[in-house]
mmCIF file of C-alpha atoms in Angstrom:
data_model
loop_
_atom_site.group_PDB
_atom_site.id
_atom_site.type_symbol
_atom_site.label_atom_id
_atom_site.label_comp_id
_atom_site.label_asym_id
_atom_site.label_seq_id
_atom_site.Cartn_x
_atom_site.Cartn_y
_atom_site.Cartn_z
ATOM 1 C CA MET A 1 18.115 11.247 -8.102
ATOM 2 C CA ILE A 2 14.945 12.698 -6.965
ATOM 3 C CA ASP A 3 13.397 12.059 -3.674
ATOM 4 C CA GLY A 4 16.214 9.770 -2.760
ATOM 5 C CA HIS A 5 15.020 7.355 -5.499
ATOM 6 C CA THR A 6 17.608 5.993 -7.983
ATOM 7 C CA PRO A 7 16.027 3.527 -10.638
ATOM 8 C CA VAL A 8 17.345 0.108 -11.122
ATOM 9 C CA LEU A 9 19.865 -0.434 -14.018
ATOM 10 C CA LEU A 10 19.718 3.269 -14.782
ATOM 11 C CA ARG A 11 23.255 3.438 -16.422
ATOM 12 C CA GLU A 12 22.470 0.490 -18.635
ATOM 13 C CA THR A 13 18.971 1.631 -19.495
ATOM 14 C CA MET A 14 20.345 5.041 -20.438
ATOM 15 C CA SER A 15 22.958 3.434 -22.632
ATOM 16 C CA ALA A 16 20.320 1.264 -24.514
ATOM 17 C CA LEU A 17 18.126 4.292 -25.061
ATOM 18 C CA ALA A 18 20.978 6.443 -26.652
ATOM 19 C CA VAL A 19 19.388 9.523 -25.860
ATOM 20 C CA LYS A 20 20.064 12.422 -28.188
ATOM 21 C CA ASP A 21 19.276 16.158 -28.631
ATOM 22 C CA GLY A 22 16.075 16.964 -30.262
ATOM 23 C CA GLY A 23 14.568 13.465 -29.501
ATOM 24 C CA HIS A 24 11.179 12.589 -28.101
ATOM 25 C CA TYR A 25 11.140 9.780 -25.382
ATOM 26 C CA VAL A 26 8.614 8.092 -23.455
ATOM 27 C CA ASP A 27 8.847 7.107 -19.872
ATOM 28 C CA ALA A 28 5.881 4.771 -19.911
ATOM 29 C CA THR A 29 6.083 3.958 -16.100
ATOM 30 C CA PHE A 30 6.824 7.151 -14.626
ATOM 31 C CA GLY A 31 6.683 6.217 -10.954
ATOM 32 C CA ARG A 32 9.117 8.682 -9.188
ATOM 33 C CA GLY A 33 10.587 9.956 -12.382
ATOM 34 C CA GLY A 34 14.152 8.542 -12.098
ATOM 35 C CA TYR A 35 14.490 7.637 -15.749
ATOM 36 C CA THR A 36 12.638 10.813 -16.940
ATOM 37 C CA GLN A 37 15.090 13.014 -15.065
ATOM 38 C CA ALA A 38 17.937 11.164 -16.400
ATOM 39 C CA ILE A 39 16.843 11.416 -19.853
ATOM 40 C CA LEU A 40 16.029 15.205 -19.712
ATOM 41 C CA THR A 41 19.398 15.779 -18.203
ATOM 42 C CA ALA A 42 21.329 13.701 -20.661
ATOM 43 C CA ALA A 43 20.258 15.640 -23.830
ATOM 44 C CA ASP A 44 18.124 18.704 -25.061
ATOM 45 C CA CYS A 45 15.102 16.595 -25.687
ATOM 46 C CA VAL A 46 11.564 16.034 -24.517
ATOM 47 C CA VAL A 47 9.770 13.451 -22.618
ATOM 48 C CA THR A 48 6.115 12.251 -22.357
ATOM 49 C CA ALA A 49 5.706 10.398 -19.035
ATOM 50 C CA ILE A 50 2.886 7.977 -18.337
ATOM 51 C CA ASP A 51 1.610 6.583 -15.027
ATOM 52 C CA GLN A 52 -1.921 5.272 -13.967
ATOM 53 C CA ASP A 53 -1.047 6.234 -10.284
ATOM 54 C CA PRO A 54 -2.385 9.730 -9.633
ATOM 55 C CA ALA A 55 0.118 10.050 -6.722
ATOM 56 C CA ALA A 56 2.911 9.729 -9.336
ATOM 57 C CA ILE A 57 1.506 12.283 -11.513
ATOM 58 C CA ALA A 58 1.051 14.691 -8.797
ATOM 59 C CA PHE A 59 4.730 14.070 -7.788
ATOM 60 C CA GLY A 60 5.865 14.843 -11.484
ATOM 61 C CA LYS A 61 4.626 18.368 -11.293
ATOM 62 C CA SER A 62 7.820 19.394 -9.704
ATOM 63 C CA LEU A 63 9.870 18.000 -12.578
ATOM 64 C CA GLN A 64 7.656 19.808 -15.038
ATOM 65 C CA LEU A 65 8.625 23.098 -13.364
ATOM 66 C CA ARG A 66 12.366 22.168 -13.378
ATOM 67 C CA PHE A 67 12.347 21.208 -17.131
ATOM 68 C CA LYS A 68 9.829 23.722 -18.295
ATOM 69 C CA GLY A 69 8.178 22.961 -21.635
ATOM 70 C CA ARG A 70 10.246 19.698 -21.881
ATOM 71 C CA LEU A 71 7.960 17.321 -19.837
ATOM 72 C CA THR A 72 4.467 16.129 -20.407
ATOM 73 C CA LEU A 73 2.548 13.997 -17.943
ATOM 74 C CA ILE A 74 -0.299 11.833 -18.665
ATOM 75 C CA GLU A 75 -2.346 9.742 -16.322
ATOM 76 C CA GLY A 76 -3.110 6.422 -17.963
ATOM 77 C CA ARG A 77 -2.055 2.807 -18.460
ATOM 78 C CA PHE A 78 1.165 2.312 -20.678
ATOM 79 C CA GLY A 79 -0.530 -0.514 -22.635
ATOM 80 C CA GLY A 80 -2.256 2.130 -24.506
ATOM 81 C CA MET A 81 0.735 4.395 -24.707
ATOM 82 C CA ASP A 82 0.426 4.958 -28.498
ATOM 83 C CA ARG A 83 -3.205 6.233 -28.198
ATOM 84 C CA LEU A 84 -2.085 8.507 -25.389
ATOM 85 C CA ILE A 85 0.835 9.899 -27.215
ATOM 86 C CA ARG A 86 -1.324 10.312 -30.318
ATOM 87 C CA ARG A 87 -3.478 12.979 -28.546
ATOM 88 C CA ILE A 88 -0.514 15.192 -28.480
ATOM 89 C CA THR A 89 1.553 14.266 -31.600
ATOM 90 C CA ASP A 90 1.458 12.339 -34.662
ATOM 91 C CA ALA A 91 5.047 12.002 -34.768
ATOM 92 C CA SER A 92 6.763 8.739 -33.992
ATOM 93 C CA VAL A 93 9.206 8.669 -31.007
ATOM 94 C CA ASP A 94 13.034 7.960 -30.553
ATOM 95 C CA GLY A 95 12.676 5.764 -27.253
ATOM 96 C CA VAL A 96 10.430 3.939 -24.920
ATOM 97 C CA ALA A 97 11.399 2.928 -21.468
ATOM 98 C CA LEU A 98 9.406 0.558 -19.346
ATOM 99 C CA ASP A 99 9.945 -0.449 -15.741
ATOM 100 C CA ILE A 100 7.729 -3.126 -14.943
ATOM 101 C CA GLY A 101 6.038 -4.056 -11.612
ATOM 102 C CA VAL A 102 5.475 -2.103 -8.469
ATOM 103 C CA SER A 103 7.498 0.951 -7.505
ATOM 104 C CA SER A 104 9.523 1.506 -4.398
ATOM 105 C CA PRO A 105 7.354 4.421 -3.113
ATOM 106 C CA GLN A 106 4.169 2.062 -3.624
ATOM 107 C CA LEU A 107 5.786 -0.745 -1.827
ATOM 108 C CA ASP A 108 6.975 1.754 1.063
ATOM 109 C CA SER A 109 3.419 3.197 1.418
ATOM 110 C CA PRO A 110 1.356 0.985 3.886
ATOM 111 C CA GLU A 111 -1.923 2.590 2.757
ATOM 112 C CA ARG A 112 -1.300 1.003 -0.602
ATOM 113 C CA GLY A 113 -1.525 -2.530 0.618
ATOM 114 C CA PHE A 114 1.317 -3.919 -1.661
ATOM 115 C CA SER A 115 3.550 -5.137 1.168
ATOM 116 C CA PHE A 116 2.772 -7.154 4.423
ATOM 117 C CA HIS A 117 5.745 -5.673 6.329
ATOM 118 C CA ARG A 118 3.683 -3.040 7.767
ATOM 119 C CA ASP A 119 -0.121 -3.312 8.200
ATOM 120 C CA GLY A 120 -2.327 -1.639 5.864
ATOM 121 C CA PRO A 121 -5.622 -2.018 3.911
ATOM 122 C CA LEU A 122 -5.668 -4.872 1.285
ATOM 123 C CA ASP A 123 -5.734 -2.721 -1.794
ATOM 124 C CA MET A 124 -2.801 -3.133 -4.191
ATOM 125 C CA ARG A 125 -4.248 -1.194 -7.047
ATOM 126 C CA MET A 126 -1.578 0.767 -8.890
ATOM 127 C CA GLY A 127 -4.277 3.125 -10.088
ATOM 128 C CA ALA A 128 -7.461 4.624 -8.526
ATOM 129 C CA THR A 129 -10.103 2.314 -9.894
ATOM 130 C CA GLY A 130 -10.939 -1.196 -10.191
ATOM 131 C CA GLN A 131 -11.203 -4.326 -8.020
ATOM 132 C CA THR A 132 -8.981 -4.364 -4.896
ATOM 133 C CA ALA A 133 -7.177 -7.378 -3.479
ATOM 134 C CA ALA A 134 -9.538 -7.493 -0.766
ATOM 135 C CA ASP A 135 -12.343 -7.931 -3.234
ATOM 136 C CA VAL A 136 -10.629 -10.898 -4.884
ATOM 137 C CA VAL A 137 -9.654 -12.526 -1.701
ATOM 138 C CA ASN A 138 -13.301 -12.114 -0.211
ATOM 139 C CA THR A 139 -15.310 -13.167 -3.350
ATOM 140 C CA ALA A 140 -13.288 -15.402 -5.598
ATOM 141 C CA SER A 141 -13.994 -19.151 -5.361
ATOM 142 C CA GLU A 142 -11.459 -21.502 -3.831
ATOM 143 C CA SER A 143 -10.375 -22.863 -7.146
ATOM 144 C CA ALA A 144 -10.103 -19.303 -8.702
ATOM 145 C CA LEU A 145 -7.747 -18.204 -5.815
ATOM 146 C CA SER A 146 -5.780 -21.387 -6.181
ATOM 147 C CA SER A 147 -5.284 -20.916 -9.829
ATOM 148 C CA ILE A 148 -4.189 -17.146 -9.296
ATOM 149 C CA ILE A 149 -1.633 -18.026 -6.586
ATOM 150 C CA PHE A 150 -0.268 -20.892 -8.592
ATOM 151 C CA GLN A 151 -0.147 -19.427 -12.018
ATOM 152 C CA LEU A 152 0.885 -15.704 -10.962
ATOM 153 C CA GLY A 153 2.798 -16.551 -7.778
ATOM 154 C CA GLN A 154 4.180 -19.933 -8.864
ATOM 155 C CA ASP A 155 3.522 -21.194 -5.395
ATOM 156 C CA ARG A 156 3.221 -25.077 -5.038
ATOM 157 C CA ALA A 157 1.126 -24.527 -1.785
ATOM 158 C CA ALA A 158 -1.414 -22.770 -3.814
ATOM 159 C CA ARG A 159 -4.446 -25.077 -3.081
ATOM 160 C CA ARG A 160 -3.576 -25.014 0.712
ATOM 161 C CA ILE A 161 -3.422 -21.228 0.861
ATOM 162 C CA ALA A 162 -6.677 -20.843 -1.172
ATOM 163 C CA LYS A 163 -8.425 -23.215 1.264
ATOM 164 C CA ALA A 164 -7.162 -21.372 4.329
ATOM 165 C CA ILE A 165 -8.247 -17.990 2.880
ATOM 166 C CA VAL A 166 -11.715 -19.383 2.211
ATOM 167 C CA ALA A 167 -11.993 -20.810 5.682
ATOM 168 C CA SER A 168 -10.971 -17.706 7.335
ATOM 169 C CA ARG A 169 -13.155 -15.438 5.318
ATOM 170 C CA ALA A 170 -16.085 -17.350 6.447
ATOM 171 C CA GLN A 171 -15.350 -16.154 10.027
ATOM 172 C CA GLY A 172 -15.168 -12.472 8.830
ATOM 173 C CA ALA A 173 -13.845 -10.402 5.892
ATOM 174 C CA ILE A 174 -10.117 -10.292 5.209
ATOM 175 C CA THR A 175 -9.315 -6.452 4.946
ATOM 176 C CA ARG A 176 -5.678 -5.978 6.121
ATOM 177 C CA THR A 177 -2.248 -6.893 4.678
ATOM 178 C CA VAL A 178 -0.887 -8.461 7.943
ATOM 179 C CA GLN A 179 -4.038 -10.468 8.495
ATOM 180 C CA LEU A 180 -3.875 -11.969 5.153
ATOM 181 C CA ALA A 181 -0.093 -12.711 5.531
ATOM 182 C CA ASP A 182 -0.774 -14.487 8.889
ATOM 183 C CA ILE A 183 -3.451 -16.620 7.134
ATOM 184 C CA ILE A 184 -0.867 -17.648 4.435
ATOM 185 C CA ARG A 185 1.761 -18.456 6.786
ATOM 186 C CA SER A 186 -0.493 -20.588 8.822
ATOM 187 C CA ALA A 187 -1.272 -22.660 5.634
ATOM 188 C CA GLN A 188 2.237 -23.655 5.277
ATOM 189 C CA PRO A 189 4.153 -23.703 8.633
ATOM 190 C CA GLU A 190 7.013 -25.829 6.922
ATOM 191 C CA ALA A 191 7.829 -22.784 5.024
ATOM 192 C CA HIS A 192 8.757 -20.737 8.060
ATOM 193 C CA THR A 193 12.388 -21.677 7.885
ATOM 194 C CA SER A 194 12.818 -20.294 4.249
ATOM 195 C CA ARG A 195 14.496 -16.929 3.789
ATOM 196 C CA ILE A 196 11.620 -15.913 1.710
ATOM 197 C CA ASP A 197 8.452 -15.120 3.685
ATOM 198 C CA PRO A 198 5.642 -17.558 2.794
ATOM 199 C CA ALA A 199 3.390 -14.777 1.865
ATOM 200 C CA THR A 200 5.496 -13.379 -0.711
ATOM 201 C CA ARG A 201 4.342 -15.297 -3.726
ATOM 202 C CA THR A 202 0.555 -14.847 -2.863
ATOM 203 C CA PHE A 203 1.116 -11.128 -2.549
ATOM 204 C CA GLN A 204 2.776 -11.094 -5.769
ATOM 205 C CA ALA A 205 0.067 -12.966 -7.399
ATOM 206 C CA LEU A 206 -2.733 -10.880 -6.114
ATOM 207 C CA ARG A 207 -1.001 -7.619 -7.301
ATOM 208 C CA ILE A 208 -0.324 -8.979 -10.750
ATOM 209 C CA HIS A 209 -3.959 -10.217 -11.009
ATOM 210 C CA VAL A 210 -5.594 -6.928 -9.645
ATOM 211 C CA ASN A 211 -3.586 -4.801 -12.080
ATOM 212 C CA HIS A 212 -3.742 -7.055 -15.001
ATOM 213 C CA GLU A 213 -0.105 -6.711 -15.238
ATOM 214 C CA LEU A 214 0.740 -9.294 -17.655
ATOM 215 C CA GLU A 215 -1.869 -8.337 -20.221
ATOM 216 C CA GLU A 216 -0.788 -4.781 -19.699
ATOM 217 C CA LEU A 217 2.701 -5.655 -20.446
ATOM 218 C CA ASP A 218 1.805 -7.447 -23.738
ATOM 219 C CA ASP A 219 -0.276 -4.546 -24.819
ATOM 220 C CA GLY A 220 2.640 -2.267 -23.964
ATOM 221 C CA LEU A 221 5.037 -4.006 -25.938
ATOM 222 C CA ARG A 222 2.878 -3.973 -28.967
ATOM 223 C CA SER A 223 2.029 -0.271 -28.356
ATOM 224 C CA ALA A 224 5.780 0.596 -28.294
ATOM 225 C CA GLU A 225 6.310 -1.197 -31.612
ATOM 226 C CA ARG A 226 3.691 0.925 -33.183
ATOM 227 C CA LEU A 227 5.002 4.080 -31.586
ATOM 228 C CA LEU A 228 8.732 3.939 -32.298
ATOM 229 C CA GLN A 229 10.278 5.246 -35.357
ATOM 230 C CA PRO A 230 12.957 3.436 -37.269
ATOM 231 C CA GLY A 231 16.061 3.482 -35.114
ATOM 232 C CA GLY A 232 14.044 4.171 -31.934
ATOM 233 C CA ARG A 233 14.901 2.235 -28.749
ATOM 234 C CA LEU A 234 12.904 0.145 -26.517
ATOM 235 C CA ALA A 235 14.338 -0.557 -23.044
ATOM 236 C CA VAL A 236 12.310 -2.880 -20.579
ATOM 237 C CA VAL A 237 13.336 -3.687 -17.045
ATOM 238 C CA CYS A 238 11.688 -6.665 -15.334
ATOM 239 C CA PHE A 239 11.790 -8.015 -11.756
ATOM 240 C CA HIS A 240 10.415 -11.566 -12.158
ATOM 241 C CA SER A 241 10.480 -14.446 -14.570
ATOM 242 C CA LEU A 242 6.810 -14.151 -15.564
ATOM 243 C CA GLU A 243 7.346 -10.682 -17.024
ATOM 244 C CA ASP A 244 10.858 -11.384 -18.368
ATOM 245 C CA ARG A 245 9.882 -14.426 -20.327
ATOM 246 C CA ARG A 246 7.101 -12.368 -22.109
ATOM 247 C CA VAL A 247 9.469 -9.681 -22.885
ATOM 248 C CA LYS A 248 12.101 -12.121 -24.207
ATOM 249 C CA ARG A 249 9.585 -13.892 -26.225
ATOM 250 C CA PHE A 250 8.305 -10.682 -27.796
ATOM 251 C CA ILE A 251 11.737 -9.273 -28.641
ATOM 252 C CA ARG A 252 12.939 -12.489 -29.964
ATOM 253 C CA THR A 253 10.132 -13.113 -32.107
ATOM 254 C CA ARG A 254 10.015 -9.638 -33.536
ATOM 255 C CA SER A 255 13.843 -9.580 -34.186
ATOM 256 C CA GLU A 256 13.887 -12.914 -36.063
ATOM 257 C CA GLY A 257 10.551 -12.413 -38.039
ATOM 258 C CA ALA A 258 7.747 -14.952 -37.542
ATOM 259 C CA PRO A 259 8.560 -18.225 -38.828
ATOM 260 C CA ARG A 260 5.982 -20.141 -41.155
ATOM 261 C CA MET A 261 3.141 -21.561 -39.228
ATOM 262 C CA SER A 262 3.962 -25.157 -40.491
ATOM 263 C CA ARG A 263 7.085 -26.595 -42.023
ATOM 264 C CA HIS A 264 4.858 -29.161 -43.632
ATOM 265 C CA TRP A 265 2.503 -26.785 -45.244
ATOM 266 C CA PRO A 266 4.389 -23.585 -46.071
ATOM 267 C CA VAL A 267 2.265 -20.548 -47.214
ATOM 268 C CA ALA A 268 3.961 -18.042 -49.389
ATOM 269 C CA GLY A 269 4.266 -14.681 -47.838
ATOM 270 C CA ASP A 270 3.414 -15.723 -44.349
ATOM 271 C CA ARG A 271 6.928 -14.679 -42.929
ATOM 272 C CA ARG A 272 7.039 -11.249 -41.300
ATOM 273 C CA ALA A 273 9.959 -8.830 -41.672
ATOM 274 C CA PRO A 274 11.708 -8.317 -38.211
ATOM 275 C CA THR A 275 10.410 -5.089 -36.501
ATOM 276 C CA PHE A 276 13.252 -5.032 -34.095
ATOM 277 C CA ARG A 277 16.994 -5.636 -33.919
ATOM 278 C CA LEU A 278 18.309 -7.075 -30.598
ATOM 279 C CA LEU A 279 20.821 -4.782 -28.718
ATOM 280 C CA HIS A 280 22.045 -7.453 -26.441
ATOM 281 C CA ARG A 281 21.917 -11.250 -26.957
ATOM 282 C CA ARG A 282 21.276 -11.855 -23.260
ATOM 283 C CA ALA A 283 19.417 -9.895 -20.379
ATOM 284 C CA ILE A 284 21.626 -7.382 -18.569
ATOM 285 C CA ARG A 285 21.719 -7.818 -14.860
ATOM 286 C CA PRO A 286 22.670 -5.417 -12.099
ATOM 287 C CA SER A 287 26.223 -5.163 -10.752
ATOM 288 C CA LEU A 288 27.049 -6.545 -7.405
ATOM 289 C CA ALA A 289 27.694 -3.120 -6.431
ATOM 290 C CA GLU A 290 24.195 -1.845 -7.459
ATOM 291 C CA ILE A 291 22.759 -4.809 -5.521
ATOM 292 C CA GLU A 292 24.578 -3.963 -2.439
ATOM 293 C CA THR A 293 23.342 -0.408 -2.730
ATOM 294 C CA ASN A 294 19.795 -1.477 -3.504
ATOM 295 C CA PRO A 295 18.859 -5.012 -2.610
ATOM 296 C CA ARG A 296 15.525 -4.764 -4.631
ATOM 297 C CA ALA A 297 17.626 -4.646 -7.612
ATOM 298 C CA ARG A 298 18.789 -8.286 -7.276
ATOM 299 C CA SER A 299 16.073 -9.731 -9.552
ATOM 300 C CA ALA A 300 16.002 -7.007 -12.202
ATOM 301 C CA ARG A 301 16.751 -7.861 -15.898
ATOM 302 C CA LEU A 302 16.995 -5.293 -18.858
ATOM 303 C CA ARG A 303 16.170 -6.186 -22.320
ATOM 304 C CA ALA A 304 16.656 -3.825 -25.255
ATOM 305 C CA ALA A 305 15.994 -3.530 -28.873
ATOM 306 C CA GLU A 306 16.131 -1.002 -31.772
ATOM 307 C CA ARG A 307 13.174 -0.509 -33.956
ATOM 308 C CA THR A 308 13.736 -1.430 -37.800
ATOM 309 C CA ALA A 309 11.928 0.113 -40.704
ATOM 310 C CA ALA A 310 9.541 -2.950 -41.038
ATOM 311 C CA SER A 311 5.797 -2.512 -40.948
ATOM 312 C CA VAL A 312 4.112 -3.269 -37.658
ATOM 313 C CA TRP A 313 2.803 -6.610 -37.224
ATOM 314 C CA THR A 314 -1.176 -6.220 -37.636
ATOM 315 C CA HIS A 315 -1.638 -9.931 -36.586
ATOM 316 C CA ASP A 316 0.408 -10.919 -33.472
ATOM 317 C CA LEU A 317 2.001 -14.311 -34.073
ATOM 318 C CA SER A 318 4.405 -14.172 -30.971
ATOM 319 C CA ASP A 319 2.450 -17.094 -29.270
ATOM 320 C CA GLU A 320 2.687 -19.142 -32.359
ATOM 321 C CA ALA A 321 6.254 -18.482 -32.995
ATOM 322 C CA ALA A 322 7.051 -19.298 -29.298
ATOM 323 C CA GLY A 323 4.990 -22.487 -29.336
ATOM 324 C CA GLY A 324 2.393 -20.863 -27.120
ATOM 325 C CA ALA A 325 5.132 -20.713 -24.334
ATOM 326 C CA THR A 326 4.411 -18.413 -21.264
#
C-alpha cells in the first residue's frame, strides 16, 4: 500500500464494504490512508477521510493529489462523523470503515509516547489537544489510577501498579515511557517470565483513558447509523476485547431490534425496527498468512453490517438490550 503500510484485514473489509462506482465512502479513522487508497482504487467513487491526528491529515495530502477531486480530508474525531460530513453534503453515504485503536505509525514514533519499546515523552494523545498520559500518571489519585488500569487494561495487578506509580512520583515527576514501564515492572516482578511485557496492559489503559476511546467508539457507531443510507455498509476492525464487545453489542442489538423492556410489563410499540442486517454471524479474524506477515494483526476482529431502511434509534437502548453488559 502507501508508505509501506498495509491495513489489517484489508481484503475482508473491502468485501464487506462492497465498494461501487458513484458511491460515497467514509474512512473515519484515516491513519496512513490504506483503506482510503483501496476504496478509491476499487471503484470510481469518492471518499471523505477523518482523523484527529494532524500528522495523518498532513500525510493524506499526497493522496489528495493522486486522486484529484475524489478525496476530502477532515481533521476531527470520528465520534462526530455525521456532523463533520454534513458540513460538506446533506446526502447519506454508502459505507463507513472504522479501524479502532492506535495506528502503526503512531506506535512506531517514540515522540508520540504510545510504546515503551523506545524511550519518549509520556504523551499518548491521538490528537493535538487534551490531557496527556503524563498528566494522568502524575495527578490522578491512587484509587483512580487503579480503576483505570483494572477496567481499561484488565490487569489484576492494578492496585500494586497504582501504588508503585504514586510512590515513584513522590520522588519526582514521571515523564518518560521507559521510566513508567520500569515502575510498572517493579510492581510485579513475578510477571517477568510472561511473554507479554508487564507494562503492556497499563499502557493500553492509559491510552484508552487519555483518548476517551470507548466513548468515542460508542458515539462513532451511532453516528454511522445516522449517516448510512439503506443498503450502506459498516465495517469495524477492533484489536482488543473491550472494543470488540461494544461493537458486537451494538450490531447485535441494532440487527435484532430492541426487545421489550420487561416481559412482565409489555408496553405496546416499544420494540424498535432493526436498523442493521448482520453480514457475518461471527467476527472475521485474520488468516495465518496475514499474521505471519504482520504480527500486529493477530488480535484483530472485523464485524460488518448493512443498513436497513428503518429509522434511526433516537433513544439508545443498546445497554438495556444487552443487560448493561460491557
